[in-house]
XYZ file of C-alpha atoms in Angstrom:
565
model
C 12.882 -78.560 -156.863
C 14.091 -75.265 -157.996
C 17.499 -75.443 -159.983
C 19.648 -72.260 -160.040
C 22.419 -72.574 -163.073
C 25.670 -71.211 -162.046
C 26.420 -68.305 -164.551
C 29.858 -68.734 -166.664
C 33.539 -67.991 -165.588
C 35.105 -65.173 -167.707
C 37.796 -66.423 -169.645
C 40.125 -64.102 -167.678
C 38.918 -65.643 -164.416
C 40.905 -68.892 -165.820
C 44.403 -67.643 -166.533
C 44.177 -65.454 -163.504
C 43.174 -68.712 -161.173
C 46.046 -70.590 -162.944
C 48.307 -68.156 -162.216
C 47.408 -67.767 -158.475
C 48.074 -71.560 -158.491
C 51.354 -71.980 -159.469
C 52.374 -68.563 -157.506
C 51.395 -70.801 -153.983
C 52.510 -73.990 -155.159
C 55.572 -73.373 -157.257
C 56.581 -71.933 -160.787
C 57.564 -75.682 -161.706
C 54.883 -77.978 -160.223
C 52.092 -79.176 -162.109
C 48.826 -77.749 -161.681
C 45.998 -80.929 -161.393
C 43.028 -80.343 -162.941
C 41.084 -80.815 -158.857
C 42.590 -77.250 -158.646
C 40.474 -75.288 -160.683
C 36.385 -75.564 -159.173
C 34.959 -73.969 -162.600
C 32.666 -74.665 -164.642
C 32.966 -74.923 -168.632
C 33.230 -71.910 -170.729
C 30.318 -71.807 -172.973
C 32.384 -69.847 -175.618
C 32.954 -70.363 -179.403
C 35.932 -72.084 -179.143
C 34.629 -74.388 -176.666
C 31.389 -75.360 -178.815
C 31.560 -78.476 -180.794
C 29.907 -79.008 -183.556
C 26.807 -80.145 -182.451
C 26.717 -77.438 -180.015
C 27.690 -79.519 -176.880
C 30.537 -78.285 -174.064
C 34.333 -79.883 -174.677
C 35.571 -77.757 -171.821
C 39.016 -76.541 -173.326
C 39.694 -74.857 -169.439
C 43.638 -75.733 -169.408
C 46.150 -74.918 -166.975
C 48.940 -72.794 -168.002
C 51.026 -76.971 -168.150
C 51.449 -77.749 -171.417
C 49.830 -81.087 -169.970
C 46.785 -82.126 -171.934
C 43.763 -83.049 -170.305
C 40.923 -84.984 -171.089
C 37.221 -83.556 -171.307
C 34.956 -84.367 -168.686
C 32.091 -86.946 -169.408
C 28.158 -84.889 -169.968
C 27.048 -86.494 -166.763
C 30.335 -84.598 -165.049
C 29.217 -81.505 -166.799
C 25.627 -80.841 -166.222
C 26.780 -81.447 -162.312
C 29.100 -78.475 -162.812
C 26.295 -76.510 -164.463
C 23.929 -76.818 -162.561
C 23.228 -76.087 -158.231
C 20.583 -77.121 -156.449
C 18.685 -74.904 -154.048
C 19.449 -76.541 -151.063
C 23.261 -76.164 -151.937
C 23.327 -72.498 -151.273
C 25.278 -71.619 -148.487
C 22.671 -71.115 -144.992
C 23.213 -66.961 -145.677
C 22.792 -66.870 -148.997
C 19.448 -68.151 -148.742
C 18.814 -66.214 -145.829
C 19.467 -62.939 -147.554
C 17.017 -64.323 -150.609
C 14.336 -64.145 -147.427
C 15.327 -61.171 -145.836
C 14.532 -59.512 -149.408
C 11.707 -61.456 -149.937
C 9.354 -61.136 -146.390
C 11.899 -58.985 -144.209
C 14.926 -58.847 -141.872
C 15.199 -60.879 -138.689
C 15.444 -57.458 -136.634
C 17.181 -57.730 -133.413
C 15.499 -58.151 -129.909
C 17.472 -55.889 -127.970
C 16.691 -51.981 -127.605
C 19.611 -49.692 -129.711
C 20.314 -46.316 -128.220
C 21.905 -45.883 -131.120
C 19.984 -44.693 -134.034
C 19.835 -41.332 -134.833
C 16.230 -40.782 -135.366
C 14.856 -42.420 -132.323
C 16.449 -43.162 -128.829
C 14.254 -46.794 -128.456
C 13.402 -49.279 -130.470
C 10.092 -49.019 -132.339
C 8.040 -52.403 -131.552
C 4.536 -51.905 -133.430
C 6.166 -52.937 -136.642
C 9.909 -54.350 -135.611
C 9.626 -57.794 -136.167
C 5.624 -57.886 -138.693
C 6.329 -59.391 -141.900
C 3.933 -59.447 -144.422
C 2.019 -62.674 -144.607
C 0.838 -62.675 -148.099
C -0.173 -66.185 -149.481
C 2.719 -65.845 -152.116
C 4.879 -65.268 -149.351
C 3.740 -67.961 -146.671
C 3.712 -70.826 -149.700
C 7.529 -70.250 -149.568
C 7.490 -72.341 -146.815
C 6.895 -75.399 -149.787
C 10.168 -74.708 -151.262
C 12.210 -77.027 -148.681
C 12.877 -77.966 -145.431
C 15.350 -75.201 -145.039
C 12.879 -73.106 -146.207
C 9.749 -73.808 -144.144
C 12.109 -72.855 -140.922
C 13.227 -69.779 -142.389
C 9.654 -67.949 -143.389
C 7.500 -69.453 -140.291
C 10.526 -68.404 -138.124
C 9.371 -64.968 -139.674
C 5.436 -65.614 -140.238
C 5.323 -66.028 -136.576
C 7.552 -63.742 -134.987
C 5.166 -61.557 -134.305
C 1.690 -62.278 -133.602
C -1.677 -60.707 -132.283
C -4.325 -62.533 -130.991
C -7.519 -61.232 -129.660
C -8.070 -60.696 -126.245
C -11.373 -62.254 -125.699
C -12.022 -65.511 -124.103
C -12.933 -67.499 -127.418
C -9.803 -65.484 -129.256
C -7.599 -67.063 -126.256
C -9.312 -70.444 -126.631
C -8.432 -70.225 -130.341
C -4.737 -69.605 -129.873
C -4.627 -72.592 -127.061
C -5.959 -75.098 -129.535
C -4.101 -73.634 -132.398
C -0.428 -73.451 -130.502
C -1.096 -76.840 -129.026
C -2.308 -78.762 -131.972
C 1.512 -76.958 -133.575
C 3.309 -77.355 -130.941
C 6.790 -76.734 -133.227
C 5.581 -72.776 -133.994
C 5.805 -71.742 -130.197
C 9.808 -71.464 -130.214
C 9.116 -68.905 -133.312
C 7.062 -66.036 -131.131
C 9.625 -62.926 -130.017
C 6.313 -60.113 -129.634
C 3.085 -61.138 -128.659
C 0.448 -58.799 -128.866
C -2.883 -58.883 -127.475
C -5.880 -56.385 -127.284
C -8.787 -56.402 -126.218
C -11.902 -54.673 -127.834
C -14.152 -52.452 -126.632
C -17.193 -53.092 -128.587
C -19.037 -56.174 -129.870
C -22.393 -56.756 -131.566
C -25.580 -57.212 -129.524
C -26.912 -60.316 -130.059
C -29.752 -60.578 -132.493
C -28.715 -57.172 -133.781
C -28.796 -56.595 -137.510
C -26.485 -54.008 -140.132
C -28.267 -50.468 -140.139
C -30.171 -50.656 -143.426
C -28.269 -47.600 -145.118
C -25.010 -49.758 -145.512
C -26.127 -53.034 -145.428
C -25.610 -53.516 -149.130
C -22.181 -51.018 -148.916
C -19.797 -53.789 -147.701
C -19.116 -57.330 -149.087
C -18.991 -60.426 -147.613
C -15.264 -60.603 -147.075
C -15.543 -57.155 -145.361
C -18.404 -58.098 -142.894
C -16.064 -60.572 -141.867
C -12.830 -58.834 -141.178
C -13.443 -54.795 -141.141
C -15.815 -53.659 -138.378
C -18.081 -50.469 -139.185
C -15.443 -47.049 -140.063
C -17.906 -44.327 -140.437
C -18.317 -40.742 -139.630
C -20.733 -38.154 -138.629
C -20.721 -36.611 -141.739
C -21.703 -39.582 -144.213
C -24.463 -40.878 -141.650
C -27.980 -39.668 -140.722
C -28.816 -39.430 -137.133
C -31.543 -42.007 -137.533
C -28.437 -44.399 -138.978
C -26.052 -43.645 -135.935
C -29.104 -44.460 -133.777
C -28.942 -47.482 -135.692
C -25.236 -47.853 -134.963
C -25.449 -47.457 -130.897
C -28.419 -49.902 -130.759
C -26.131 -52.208 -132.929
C -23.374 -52.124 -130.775
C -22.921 -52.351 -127.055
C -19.266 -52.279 -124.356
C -17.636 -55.788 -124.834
C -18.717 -58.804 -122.399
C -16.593 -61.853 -123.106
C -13.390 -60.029 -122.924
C -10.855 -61.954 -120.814
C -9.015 -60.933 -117.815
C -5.280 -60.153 -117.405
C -5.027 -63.027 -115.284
C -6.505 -65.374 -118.977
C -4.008 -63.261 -120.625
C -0.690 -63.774 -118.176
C -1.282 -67.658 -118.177
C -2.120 -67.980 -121.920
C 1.435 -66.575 -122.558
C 3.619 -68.286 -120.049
C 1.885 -71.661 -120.935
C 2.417 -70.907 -125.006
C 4.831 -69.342 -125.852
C 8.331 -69.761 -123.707
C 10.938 -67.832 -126.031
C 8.433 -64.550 -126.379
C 10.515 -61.533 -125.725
C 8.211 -58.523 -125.772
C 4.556 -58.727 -124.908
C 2.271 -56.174 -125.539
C -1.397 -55.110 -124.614
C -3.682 -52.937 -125.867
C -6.837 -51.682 -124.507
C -8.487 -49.509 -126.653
C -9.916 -46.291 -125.968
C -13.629 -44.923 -125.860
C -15.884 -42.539 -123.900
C -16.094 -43.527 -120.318
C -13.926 -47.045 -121.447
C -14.527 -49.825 -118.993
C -11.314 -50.940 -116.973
C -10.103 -54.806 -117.951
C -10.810 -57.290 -115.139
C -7.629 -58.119 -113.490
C -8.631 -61.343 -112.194
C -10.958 -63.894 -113.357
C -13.410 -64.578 -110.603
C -12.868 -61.402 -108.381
C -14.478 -58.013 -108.565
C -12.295 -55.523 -110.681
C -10.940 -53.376 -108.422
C -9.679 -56.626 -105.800
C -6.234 -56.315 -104.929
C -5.872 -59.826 -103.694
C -4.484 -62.441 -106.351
C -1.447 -62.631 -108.097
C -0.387 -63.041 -112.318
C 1.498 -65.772 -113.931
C 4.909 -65.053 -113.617
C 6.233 -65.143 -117.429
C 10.437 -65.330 -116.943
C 11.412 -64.379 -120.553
C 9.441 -60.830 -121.323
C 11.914 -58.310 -121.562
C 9.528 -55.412 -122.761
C 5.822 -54.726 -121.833
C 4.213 -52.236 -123.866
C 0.847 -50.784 -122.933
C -1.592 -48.978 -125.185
C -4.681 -47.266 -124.209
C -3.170 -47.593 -120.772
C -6.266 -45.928 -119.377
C -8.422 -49.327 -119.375
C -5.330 -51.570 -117.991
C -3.519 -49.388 -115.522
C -5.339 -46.516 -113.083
C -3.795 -47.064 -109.959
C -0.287 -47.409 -108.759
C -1.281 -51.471 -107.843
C -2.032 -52.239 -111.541
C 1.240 -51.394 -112.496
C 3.282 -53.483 -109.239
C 0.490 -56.330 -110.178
C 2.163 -56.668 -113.819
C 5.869 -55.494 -112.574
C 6.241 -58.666 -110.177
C 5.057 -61.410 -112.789
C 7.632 -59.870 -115.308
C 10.499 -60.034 -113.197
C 12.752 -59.409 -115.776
C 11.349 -56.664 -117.486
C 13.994 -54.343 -119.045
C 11.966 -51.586 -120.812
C 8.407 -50.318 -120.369
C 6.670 -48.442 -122.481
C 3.035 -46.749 -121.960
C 1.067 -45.184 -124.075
C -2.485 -42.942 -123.355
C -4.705 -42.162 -126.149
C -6.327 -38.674 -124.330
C -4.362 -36.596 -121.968
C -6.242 -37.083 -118.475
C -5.238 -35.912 -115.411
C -5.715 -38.752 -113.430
C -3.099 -40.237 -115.988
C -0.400 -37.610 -114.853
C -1.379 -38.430 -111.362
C -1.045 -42.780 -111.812
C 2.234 -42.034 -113.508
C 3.590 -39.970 -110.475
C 2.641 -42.479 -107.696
C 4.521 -45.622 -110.245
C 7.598 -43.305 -110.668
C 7.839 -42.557 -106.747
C 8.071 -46.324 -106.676
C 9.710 -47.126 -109.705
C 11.258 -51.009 -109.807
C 15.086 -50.479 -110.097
C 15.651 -53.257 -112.698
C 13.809 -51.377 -115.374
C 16.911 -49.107 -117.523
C 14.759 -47.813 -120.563
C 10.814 -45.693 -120.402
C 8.455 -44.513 -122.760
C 5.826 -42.693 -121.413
C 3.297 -41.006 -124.003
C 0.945 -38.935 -122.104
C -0.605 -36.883 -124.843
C -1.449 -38.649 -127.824
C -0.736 -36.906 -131.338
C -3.840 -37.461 -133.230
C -6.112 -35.641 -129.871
C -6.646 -32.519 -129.662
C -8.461 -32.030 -126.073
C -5.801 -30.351 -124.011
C -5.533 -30.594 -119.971
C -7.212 -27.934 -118.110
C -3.979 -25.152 -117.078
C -6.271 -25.090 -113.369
C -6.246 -28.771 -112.554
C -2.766 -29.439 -114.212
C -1.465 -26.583 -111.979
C -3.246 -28.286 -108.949
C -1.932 -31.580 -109.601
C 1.848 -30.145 -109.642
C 1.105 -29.025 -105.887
C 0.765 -32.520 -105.088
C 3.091 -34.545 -107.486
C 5.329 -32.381 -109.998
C 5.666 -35.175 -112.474
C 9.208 -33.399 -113.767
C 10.434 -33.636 -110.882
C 9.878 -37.675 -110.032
C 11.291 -38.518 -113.570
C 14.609 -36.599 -112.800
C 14.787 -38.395 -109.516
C 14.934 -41.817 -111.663
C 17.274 -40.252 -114.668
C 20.357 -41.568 -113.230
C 19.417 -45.295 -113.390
C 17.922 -44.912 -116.960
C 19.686 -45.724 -120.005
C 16.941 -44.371 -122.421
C 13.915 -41.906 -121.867
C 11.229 -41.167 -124.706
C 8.083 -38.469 -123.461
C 5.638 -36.989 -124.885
C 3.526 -33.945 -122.593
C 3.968 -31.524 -120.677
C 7.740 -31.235 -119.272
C 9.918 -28.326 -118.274
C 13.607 -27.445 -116.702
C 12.637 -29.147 -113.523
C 13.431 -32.476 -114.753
C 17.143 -31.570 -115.873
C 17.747 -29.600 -112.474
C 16.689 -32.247 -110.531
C 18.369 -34.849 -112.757
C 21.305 -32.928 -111.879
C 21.125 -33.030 -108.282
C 20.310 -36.537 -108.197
C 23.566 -37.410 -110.218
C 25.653 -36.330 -107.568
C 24.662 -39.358 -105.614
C 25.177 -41.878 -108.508
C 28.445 -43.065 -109.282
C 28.177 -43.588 -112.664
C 24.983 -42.512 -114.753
C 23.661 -44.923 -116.907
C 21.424 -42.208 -119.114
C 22.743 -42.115 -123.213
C 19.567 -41.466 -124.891
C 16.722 -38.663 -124.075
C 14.035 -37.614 -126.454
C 11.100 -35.292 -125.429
C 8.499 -34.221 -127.713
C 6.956 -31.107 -126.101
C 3.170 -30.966 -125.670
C 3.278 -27.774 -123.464
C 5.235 -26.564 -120.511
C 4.750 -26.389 -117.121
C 3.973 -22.729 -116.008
C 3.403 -20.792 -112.854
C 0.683 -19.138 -114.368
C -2.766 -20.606 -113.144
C -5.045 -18.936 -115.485
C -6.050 -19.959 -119.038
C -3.002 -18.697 -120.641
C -1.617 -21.740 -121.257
C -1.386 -21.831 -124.912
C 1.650 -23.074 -127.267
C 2.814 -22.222 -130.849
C 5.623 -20.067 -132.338
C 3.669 -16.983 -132.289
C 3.671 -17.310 -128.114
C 6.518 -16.105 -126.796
C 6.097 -16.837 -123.389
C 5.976 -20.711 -124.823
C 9.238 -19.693 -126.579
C 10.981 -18.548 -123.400
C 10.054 -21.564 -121.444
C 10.799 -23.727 -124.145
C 14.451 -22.140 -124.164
C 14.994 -22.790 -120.602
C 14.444 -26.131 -121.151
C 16.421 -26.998 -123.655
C 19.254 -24.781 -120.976
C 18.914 -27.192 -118.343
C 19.164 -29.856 -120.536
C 22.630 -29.295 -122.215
C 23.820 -28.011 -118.744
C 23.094 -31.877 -117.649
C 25.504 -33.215 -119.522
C 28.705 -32.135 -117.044
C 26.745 -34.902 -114.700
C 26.059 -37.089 -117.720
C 29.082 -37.781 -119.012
C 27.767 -40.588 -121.985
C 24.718 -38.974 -122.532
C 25.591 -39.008 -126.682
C 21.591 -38.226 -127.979
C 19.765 -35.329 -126.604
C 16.656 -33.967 -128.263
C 13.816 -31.691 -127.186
C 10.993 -31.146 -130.208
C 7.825 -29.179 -130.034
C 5.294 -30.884 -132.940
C 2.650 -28.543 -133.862
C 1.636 -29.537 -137.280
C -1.130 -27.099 -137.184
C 1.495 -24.201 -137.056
C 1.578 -21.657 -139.926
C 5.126 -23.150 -140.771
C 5.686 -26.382 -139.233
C 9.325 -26.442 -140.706
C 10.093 -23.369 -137.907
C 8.635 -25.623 -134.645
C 11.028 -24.562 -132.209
C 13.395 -27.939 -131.359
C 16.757 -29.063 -130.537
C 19.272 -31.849 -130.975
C 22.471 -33.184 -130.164
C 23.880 -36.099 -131.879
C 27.616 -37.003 -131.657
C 28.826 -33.692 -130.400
C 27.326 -31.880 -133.378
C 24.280 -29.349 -131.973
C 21.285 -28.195 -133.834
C 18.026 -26.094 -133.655
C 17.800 -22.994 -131.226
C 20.422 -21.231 -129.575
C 20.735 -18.201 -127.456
C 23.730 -16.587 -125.162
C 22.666 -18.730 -122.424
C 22.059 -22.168 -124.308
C 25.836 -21.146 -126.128
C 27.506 -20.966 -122.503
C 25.714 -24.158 -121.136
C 26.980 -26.353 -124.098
C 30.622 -24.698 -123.286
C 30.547 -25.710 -119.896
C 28.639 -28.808 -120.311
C 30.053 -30.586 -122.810
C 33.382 -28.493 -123.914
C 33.719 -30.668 -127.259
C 30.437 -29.633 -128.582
C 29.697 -27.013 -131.329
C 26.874 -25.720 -133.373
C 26.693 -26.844 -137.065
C 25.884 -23.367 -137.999
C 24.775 -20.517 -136.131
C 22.654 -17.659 -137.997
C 20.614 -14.681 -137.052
C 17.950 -14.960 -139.406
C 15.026 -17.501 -140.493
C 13.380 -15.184 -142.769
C 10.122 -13.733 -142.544
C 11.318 -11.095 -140.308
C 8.682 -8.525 -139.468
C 5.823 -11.022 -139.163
C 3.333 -9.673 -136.961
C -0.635 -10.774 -136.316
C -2.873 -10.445 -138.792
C -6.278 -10.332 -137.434
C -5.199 -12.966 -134.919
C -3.534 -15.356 -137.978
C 0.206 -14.853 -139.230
C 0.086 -14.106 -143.094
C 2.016 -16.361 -145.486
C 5.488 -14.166 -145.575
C 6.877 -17.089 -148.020
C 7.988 -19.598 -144.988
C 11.223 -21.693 -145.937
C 11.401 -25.279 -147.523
C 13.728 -26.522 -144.949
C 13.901 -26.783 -141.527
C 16.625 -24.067 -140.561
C 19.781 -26.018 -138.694
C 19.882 -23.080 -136.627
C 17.305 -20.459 -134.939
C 17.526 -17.470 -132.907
C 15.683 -17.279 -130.025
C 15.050 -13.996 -130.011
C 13.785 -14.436 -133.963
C 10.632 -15.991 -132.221
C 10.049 -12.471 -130.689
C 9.056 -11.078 -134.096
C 6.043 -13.368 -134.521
C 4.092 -11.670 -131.026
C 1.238 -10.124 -131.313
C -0.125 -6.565 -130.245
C 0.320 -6.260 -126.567
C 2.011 -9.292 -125.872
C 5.594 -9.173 -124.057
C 8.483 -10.121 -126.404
C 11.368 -8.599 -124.239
């Protein structure tokens, strides 16, 4: 048992409690010795001779009293563990392994508008940490309540077995699981299928058993990736969504956010909805799981490609609160799937994250087809039909003005708009032009001037959305010359920053009276910069993102021919 020895009073402490004492109960009265909970002063005018405690702690009485016996003493000395108070030894923890986040979605913080759930509520499950558990019974509840908060499990049929015999052989770890993650791979081994022979004898034994193959083009021979492909082939054994829905309402009754992930490849294969039916049968129904709050789906493209998919998973979550859904590739088809589920969206759900244009790709949409797909569904357009009944928003792709101008008009039927938080991180912007002009970057001023029309329409939204508090538009290019000048916007607690123009200037005076710039300034340096052979030169870019940039500064990095007016 671990003993924690209380560190000694001051000597001031003493007079000071003595005096605090007799001030509540009376100049006159006598001050017991039950009064004062301290321990011995380990001083040199307490110290006997043999070096033992004789406690000389006196009240300001001129009352003698009597040392306590050793036995007496070495209780005031000493504290168990276990005597802590509960947060005291929860803080220890939170140091230790982590916090016990909280399970609700803040529209508060000022770096994000949602909740980020991929590492909310992971805590590090070192062995040192997990053999905390050992310390006491107080203990074990606090770090499993945290060792199994979140959890991933595989989404195979023998990775669902596992967690059915594991869960039901400890039964008392269910009421611990808040996020439940699952995914499902997209490769296994062929059977009877050996290592290539080039890195065979490259990875231990430890790593042939945790760490599938991470190689690239450049460190193999085309005889090894041969090799590789004949190694591997598209997963068989992977289990359904119906396996999936049914091994969490069955587990685990308290879990709060589920999420499911299902990888991304080449032409990926779509997961089997339904156990025993073909994949693309609509008739059958999912396990209705009461306590989800938040679904969260990755590599959407192999779990959701049709508007059904999505209603499928919306009525056995019936009290889903926040979705968010993630694509690894931009894809058309993904644009078009979003558009039919937002023409339809379920009225219960108040916060969406929809990232249709992953950060780490770099294939972009075809201009053509994206300009053919807004004839049919303008994807802007549905989202600012649904704005009023949101309380958050996150994007990422392609968005323009249309979704603030028709936010606006549908406000006007809305009573009270819900919307606080909006945060779009600009892929590209819808155009007019159907050619193969479609291209983005600081030195693109027709980007520029679409990009400021955007951010227009959004401040003038705020007349109709009154506690809208968090507004911010970003364009992410970190392959820009100067990432630091990547035009953006923000508005946090009345205080504006980022671009500005005449227009943007009048749309924050009318829209939201009580909001001002932080600074407004004409300049960003590097003035002059023109196109050098088709690359801007290094004109000594600043260290720090301005807090304020002209528009029209933009204008200065066009090239020859193109129209900065």
């Amino acid at each position: 048992m671990m003993l924690l020895e209380r560190p000694p009073c001051p000597p001031s402490t003493v007079g000071y409690a003595a005096h605090l004492s007799k001030s509540v109960r009376g100049a006159d009265a006598e001050v017991p010795w039950k009064s004062f909970r301290l321990t011995a002063l380990r001083t040199k005018d307490s110290l006997g001779e043999e070096g033992g405690v004789t406690s000389r702690l006196l009240p300001q009485s001129s009352r003698p009293i009597e040392p306590l016996p050793e036995e007496s003493q070495a209780e005031k000395l000493t504290t168990q563990l276990s005597d802590l108070p509960a947060e005291i030894q929860e803080t220890v923890l939170d140091i230790l392994i982590g916090n016990l986040n909280s399970l609700s979605s803040s529209c508060t913080d000022r770096n994000s508008t949602m909740r980020n759930w991929n590492s909310a509520m992971r805590h590090p499950r070192r062995k040192q940490l997990s053999d905390l558990a050992l310390v006491s019974q107080t203990w074990r509840h606090m770090v499993q309540q945290r060792l199994y908060r979140h959890v991933k499990i595989k989404g195979t049929t023998s990775g669902l077995q596992e967690c059915l015999d594991w869960f039901g052989s400890h039964s008392h770890l269910k009421d611990y699981v808040r996020h439940i993650e699952i995914w499902v791979p997209v490769w296994e081994r062929r059977a009877g299928q050996k290592l290539p022979i080039g890195l065979r004898g490259t990875m231990t034994t430890e790593q042939h058993a945790h760490v599938r193959f991470v190689v690239t083009v450049n460190t193999l021979t085309g005889q090894e990736m041969d090799n590789i492909n004949q190694a591997y082939q598209l997963a068989s054994h992977n289990g359904s969504l119906e396996d999936i829905f049914e091994c969490v309402g069955l587990l685990f009754p308290a879990a709060y956010i589920l999420t499911i992930e299902g990888g991304h490849c080449k032409k990926p294969p779509l997961i089997q909805h339904f156990r025993n039916q073909q994949p693309q049968s609509r008739s059958g129904t999912l396990s209705q799981i009461s306590s989800i709050r938040t679904l969260i789906l990755k590599g959407a493209w192999n779990i959701m490609r049709e508007q059904w998919h999505f209603e499928l998973m919306a009525k056995a979550l019936p009290n889903m609160r926040e979705w968010h859904c993630t694509y690894a590739k931009p894809k058309i088809m993904a644009y078009h799937s979003i558009c039919n589920v937002l023409n339809h969206f379920p009225s219960n759900l108040t916060h969406l994250n929809l990232c249709l244009e992953g950060f780490y790709s770099k294939d972009t949409p075809s201009p053509v087809k994206m300009h053919q797909l807004q004839t049919q569904h303008h994807m802007c357009r549905d989202l600012g039909q649904i704005l009023p009944q949101l309380e958050a928003l996150t994007l990422t792709g392609r968005v323009c003005s249309c979704l603030f101008t028709t936010a606006i008009a549908s406000a006007t039927s809305v009573r009270k708009p819900r919307m606080k938080s909006i945060d779009l991180i600009v892929k590209n912007c819808c155009r007019d032009n159907t050619g193969w002009n479609d291209s983005t970057g600081i030195h693109n001023w027709a980007f520029i001037k679409v990009f400021a029309d955007l951010v227009t329409a959004g401040v003038s939204s705020l007349q109709k959305y009154p506690i809208l508090s968090s507004l911010r538009i970003r364009f992410i290019d970190l392959d820009s010359p100067c990432p630091l000048l990547n035009p953006y916007f923000q508005l946090q607690d009345n205080v504006c920053t980022g671009i500005w123009n005449p227009e943007i200037l009048s749309a924050i005076e009318s829209g939201r009276p009580g909001a001002t710039f932080a600074e407004l300034s004409d300049e960003i340096g590097c003035q002059g910069a023109k196109l050098v052979e088709g690359h801007l030169p290094d004109l000594g870019w600043p260290r720090q993102r301005p807090r304020s940039i002209k528009v029209a500064s933009y204008a200065a990095f066009g090239g020859v021919g193109m129209d900065i007016s």
